[in-house]
CSV table of C-alpha atoms in Angstrom, one decimal:
chain,number,residue,atom,x,y,z
A,1,LYS,CA,-18.7,-4.7,-10.3
A,2,ASN,CA,-16.7,-4.4,-7.1
A,3,GLU,CA,-13.0,-4.6,-7.7
A,4,VAL,CA,-12.7,-6.8,-4.5
A,5,GLU,CA,-15.1,-9.6,-3.9
A,6,GLN,CA,-15.2,-11.6,-0.7
A,7,SER,CA,-17.0,-14.9,0.0
A,8,PRO,CA,-19.0,-15.8,1.9
A,9,GLN,CA,-20.7,-12.8,2.9
A,10,ASN,CA,-22.0,-14.5,6.0
A,11,LEU,CA,-20.4,-17.6,7.9
A,12,THR,CA,-21.6,-19.3,10.9
A,13,ALA,CA,-19.2,-22.0,12.7
A,14,GLN,CA,-19.1,-24.0,15.7
A,15,GLU,CA,-16.4,-23.4,18.2
A,16,GLY,CA,-13.3,-25.3,17.1
A,17,GLU,CA,-14.0,-25.5,13.4
A,18,PHE,CA,-11.4,-24.4,10.7
A,19,ILE,CA,-12.6,-21.3,9.0
A,20,THR,CA,-11.9,-20.0,5.4
A,21,ILE,CA,-12.6,-16.5,4.0
A,22,ASN,CA,-12.0,-15.9,0.5
A,23,CYS,CA,-11.1,-12.6,-1.3
A,24,SER,CA,-10.7,-12.2,-5.2
A,25,TYR,CA,-9.7,-8.9,-6.8
A,26,SER,CA,-9.5,-7.8,-10.4
A,27,VAL,CA,-6.8,-5.0,-10.3
A,28,GLY,CA,-3.1,-5.2,-10.1
A,29,ILE,CA,-2.1,-4.8,-6.5
A,30,SER,CA,1.0,-4.0,-4.5
A,31,ALA,CA,-0.3,-5.5,-1.1
A,32,LEU,CA,-3.4,-6.7,0.4
A,33,HIS,CA,-4.8,-6.1,3.9
A,34,TRP,CA,-6.8,-8.5,6.1
A,35,LEU,CA,-8.7,-6.4,8.6
A,36,GLN,CA,-11.1,-7.5,11.5
A,37,GLN,CA,-13.9,-5.3,12.8
A,38,HIS,CA,-15.9,-6.3,16.0
A,39,PRO,CA,-19.5,-5.3,16.2
A,40,GLY,CA,-19.7,-1.4,16.9
A,41,GLY,CA,-15.9,-1.5,17.1
A,42,GLY,CA,-13.0,-0.1,15.4
A,43,ILE,CA,-10.9,-1.7,12.6
A,44,VAL,CA,-7.7,-3.5,13.4
A,45,SER,CA,-5.2,-4.6,10.7
A,46,LEU,CA,-4.5,-8.4,10.9
A,47,PHE,CA,-2.2,-8.9,8.1
A,48,MET,CA,-0.6,-7.1,5.1
A,49,LEU,CA,1.0,-9.3,2.4
A,50,SER,CA,2.1,-9.2,-1.1
A,51,SER,CA,3.1,-12.6,-1.6
A,52,GLY,CA,3.1,-16.1,0.1
A,53,LYS,CA,1.8,-16.7,3.5
A,54,LYS,CA,1.8,-15.1,6.7
A,55,LYS,CA,0.8,-16.5,10.3
A,56,HIS,CA,-0.2,-15.0,13.6
A,57,GLY,CA,-1.3,-17.4,16.3
A,58,ARG,CA,-4.5,-19.1,14.9
A,59,LEU,CA,-4.7,-16.9,11.8
A,60,ILE,CA,-3.1,-17.5,8.5
A,61,ALA,CA,-3.3,-15.4,5.5
A,62,THR,CA,-2.1,-16.6,1.9
A,63,ILE,CA,-2.1,-14.8,-1.5
A,64,ASN,CA,-1.8,-16.0,-4.9
A,65,ILE,CA,-1.0,-12.9,-7.0
A,66,GLN,CA,-1.1,-14.9,-10.3
A,67,GLU,CA,-4.5,-16.0,-9.6
A,68,LYS,CA,-5.6,-12.6,-7.8
A,69,HIS,CA,-6.9,-14.5,-4.7
A,70,SER,CA,-6.4,-14.5,-1.1
A,71,SER,CA,-7.6,-16.6,1.8
A,72,LEU,CA,-7.8,-15.9,5.5
A,73,HIS,CA,-7.8,-19.1,7.7
A,74,ILE,CA,-8.7,-19.3,11.4
A,75,THR,CA,-7.8,-22.6,13.1
A,76,ALA,CA,-9.6,-23.9,16.2
A,77,SER,CA,-12.2,-21.0,16.1
A,78,HIS,CA,-13.6,-19.4,19.2
A,79,PRO,CA,-16.6,-17.2,19.9
A,80,ARG,CA,-14.2,-14.3,20.4
A,81,ASP,CA,-13.3,-14.5,16.6
A,82,SER,CA,-16.8,-13.4,15.9
A,83,ALA,CA,-16.3,-10.1,13.9
A,84,VAL,CA,-16.4,-8.9,10.4
A,85,TYR,CA,-13.4,-9.6,8.3
A,86,ILE,CA,-12.5,-7.3,5.4
A,87,CYS,CA,-10.2,-7.8,2.5
A,88,ALA,CA,-8.6,-4.6,1.1
A,89,VAL,CA,-6.1,-3.9,-1.6
A,90,TRP,CA,-3.4,-1.3,-2.4
A,91,HIS,CA,-3.5,-0.6,-6.1
A,92,SER,CA,-0.2,-1.1,-8.0
A,93,GLY,CA,0.8,1.0,-11.0
A,94,GLY,CA,-1.0,4.2,-10.4
A,95,SER,CA,-1.3,5.8,-6.9
A,96,ASN,CA,-0.3,3.8,-4.1
A,97,TYR,CA,-2.4,6.1,-1.8
A,98,LYS,CA,-5.6,4.3,-1.9
A,99,LEU,CA,-7.1,1.1,-0.4
A,100,THR,CA,-10.2,-0.4,-2.2
A,101,PHE,CA,-12.2,-2.7,0.3
A,102,GLY,CA,-14.5,-5.6,0.0
A,103,LYS,CA,-17.8,-5.4,1.6
A,104,GLY,CA,-16.6,-7.8,4.5
A,105,THR,CA,-17.5,-11.4,5.8
A,106,LEU,CA,-19.6,-11.6,8.8
A,107,LEU,CA,-18.4,-14.5,11.1
A,108,THR,CA,-20.2,-15.8,14.0
A,109,VAL,CA,-18.5,-18.6,16.1
A,110,ASN,CA,-21.1,-20.4,18.5
A,111,PRO,CA,-19.9,-22.1,21.7
B,1,ASN,CA,1.1,5.0,22.4
B,2,ALA,CA,-2.5,6.1,21.3
B,3,GLY,CA,-2.3,5.3,17.7
B,4,VAL,CA,-5.0,7.0,15.8
B,5,THR,CA,-7.4,9.1,17.8
B,6,GLN,CA,-10.7,10.3,16.7
B,7,THR,CA,-13.2,12.7,18.3
B,8,PRO,CA,-16.0,12.6,19.0
B,9,LYS,CA,-16.9,9.0,19.3
B,10,PHE,CA,-20.6,9.8,18.7
B,11,GLN,CA,-22.6,12.9,17.4
B,12,VAL,CA,-26.2,13.7,16.3
B,13,LEU,CA,-26.8,16.7,14.2
B,14,LYS,CA,-29.7,18.3,12.6
B,15,THR,CA,-29.8,18.7,8.7
B,16,GLY,CA,-28.0,21.9,7.9
B,17,GLN,CA,-25.7,21.9,11.0
B,18,SER,CA,-22.0,22.0,10.5
B,19,MET,CA,-19.3,20.1,12.3
B,20,THR,CA,-15.8,19.0,12.3
B,21,LEU,CA,-14.5,15.6,12.9
B,22,GLN,CA,-10.9,15.5,14.5
B,23,CYS,CA,-8.3,13.0,13.8
B,24,ALA,CA,-4.9,12.8,15.3
B,25,GLN,CA,-2.0,10.2,15.1
B,26,ASP,CA,1.2,9.9,17.0
B,27,MET,CA,3.0,7.4,14.9
B,28,ASN,CA,4.9,9.8,12.7
B,29,HIS,CA,2.8,8.9,9.6
B,30,ASN,CA,2.9,11.0,6.8
B,31,SER,CA,-0.3,9.8,4.9
B,32,MET,CA,-3.7,10.1,6.5
B,33,TYR,CA,-7.2,9.2,5.2
B,34,TRP,CA,-10.9,9.6,6.0
B,35,TYR,CA,-13.3,6.9,5.2
B,36,ARG,CA,-17.2,6.4,5.5
B,37,GLN,CA,-18.7,2.9,6.3
B,38,ASP,CA,-22.3,2.4,5.3
B,39,PRO,CA,-24.4,-1.0,5.8
B,40,GLY,CA,-23.9,-3.3,2.9
B,41,MET,CA,-21.0,-1.4,1.5
B,42,GLY,CA,-17.3,-1.5,1.8
B,43,LEU,CA,-15.4,1.5,3.3
B,44,ARG,CA,-15.3,4.3,0.9
B,45,LEU,CA,-12.5,6.9,0.6
B,46,ILE,CA,-13.7,10.6,1.3
B,47,TYR,CA,-10.5,12.4,1.2
B,48,TYR,CA,-6.8,11.7,1.8
B,49,SER,CA,-3.5,13.5,2.5
B,50,ALA,CA,-0.6,11.9,1.0
B,51,SER,CA,1.8,14.2,2.9
B,52,GLU,CA,1.6,17.2,5.0
B,53,GLY,CA,0.4,20.1,3.0
B,54,THR,CA,-1.4,18.1,0.4
B,55,THR,CA,-5.0,16.7,0.2
B,56,ASP,CA,-6.8,15.1,-2.6
B,57,LYS,CA,-10.4,13.8,-3.2
B,58,GLY,CA,-11.3,10.2,-2.8
B,59,GLU,CA,-14.2,8.2,-4.0
B,60,VAL,CA,-16.9,10.1,-2.3
B,61,PRO,CA,-15.8,13.7,-1.5
B,62,ASN,CA,-19.0,15.6,-2.2
B,63,GLY,CA,-20.3,17.3,1.0
B,64,TYR,CA,-17.1,17.3,2.7
B,65,ASN,CA,-13.9,19.4,3.3
B,66,VAL,CA,-10.8,18.4,4.8
B,67,SER,CA,-7.6,20.1,6.6
B,68,ARG,CA,-4.2,18.7,7.1
B,69,LEU,CA,-3.4,20.9,10.0
B,70,ASN,CA,0.1,19.6,10.6
B,71,LYS,CA,1.6,16.1,10.3
B,72,ARG,CA,-0.3,14.7,13.1
B,73,GLU,CA,-3.9,16.0,12.6
B,74,PHE,CA,-6.2,15.8,9.8
B,75,SER,CA,-9.9,17.0,10.1
B,76,LEU,CA,-12.8,16.4,8.3
B,77,ARG,CA,-15.7,19.0,7.9
B,78,LEU,CA,-19.4,18.9,7.1
B,79,GLU,CA,-20.5,22.3,6.0
B,80,SER,CA,-24.1,21.5,5.8
B,81,ALA,CA,-25.0,18.1,7.1
B,82,ALA,CA,-27.5,16.0,5.2
B,83,PRO,CA,-29.1,12.8,6.2
B,84,SER,CA,-27.2,10.9,3.5
B,85,GLN,CA,-24.2,11.7,5.5
B,86,THR,CA,-25.4,9.6,8.5
B,87,SER,CA,-22.5,7.0,8.6
B,88,VAL,CA,-19.6,5.8,10.7
B,89,TYR,CA,-16.4,7.7,9.9
B,90,PHE,CA,-13.0,6.2,10.2
B,91,CYS,CA,-9.7,8.1,10.2
B,92,ALA,CA,-6.5,6.0,9.2
B,93,SER,CA,-2.9,6.9,8.8
B,94,ARG,CA,0.0,5.0,7.1
B,95,TYR,CA,3.7,5.7,6.5
B,96,LEU,CA,4.6,6.1,2.7
B,97,PHE,CA,8.0,6.5,1.3
B,98,ALA,CA,8.2,7.7,-2.4
B,99,GLY,CA,4.6,6.4,-2.7
B,100,VAL,CA,5.3,2.9,-1.5
B,101,SER,CA,5.0,1.2,1.7
B,102,ASN,CA,5.3,-2.2,3.3
B,103,GLN,CA,3.5,-0.9,6.4
B,104,PRO,CA,-0.1,-1.6,7.3
B,105,GLN,CA,-2.9,1.0,7.6
B,106,HIS,CA,-3.8,2.1,11.2
B,107,PHE,CA,-7.4,3.0,11.9
B,108,GLY,CA,-9.1,5.0,14.5
B,109,ASP,CA,-12.1,3.8,16.6
B,110,GLY,CA,-14.6,5.5,14.5
B,111,THR,CA,-17.2,8.6,14.8
B,112,ARG,CA,-20.9,7.3,14.6
B,113,LEU,CA,-22.6,10.3,13.2
B,114,SER,CA,-26.5,10.6,12.7
B,115,ILE,CA,-28.1,13.3,10.8
B,116,LEU,CA,-31.8,14.0,11.5
């Protein structure tokens, strides 16, 4: 069983819709990353958070440490938001040197 | 500010050939990482270097070697390439202090490697 599970695996939306991508994890963590990867492209860090909520433009990330769950929200989605969104966690306790990644959520936003 | 730079961006090899993937960062980060990304799987850690002078195996180290040449550079070598090593390889870096960090990880643009 993967330690980091994302849902949904694929998501198609119409421009302007509110998007939610979920991430659940089974290990103790020190922090969680949300990453974005455009098709054939590199990986960009959107957020890193260990508690509460962060907002950047139309993107909002929340985390509930007790429930081991994080969500990434996109308000007023746009076709340029089409990408793979990846959740990754830094493990707490043992080594802080390693990230464990989810398999990603492919988001397609149609005009 | 270039961030994390990987070379080459694309490479095709024949089975049994060797090659080195180069990675350099200019953010004064102390820890560096090599990942591979395969369809249907999350990124997997091949090797990492927590600080200059140290390297450690990750989840999938077999068939690879690494060198932390200096603080800036961390290379990945395939001694005898196999078709199973066809993948997209990402280098990343991060600043750690005493094993902890509030800083995100920065990724390179990837190297697309095909082994025939």
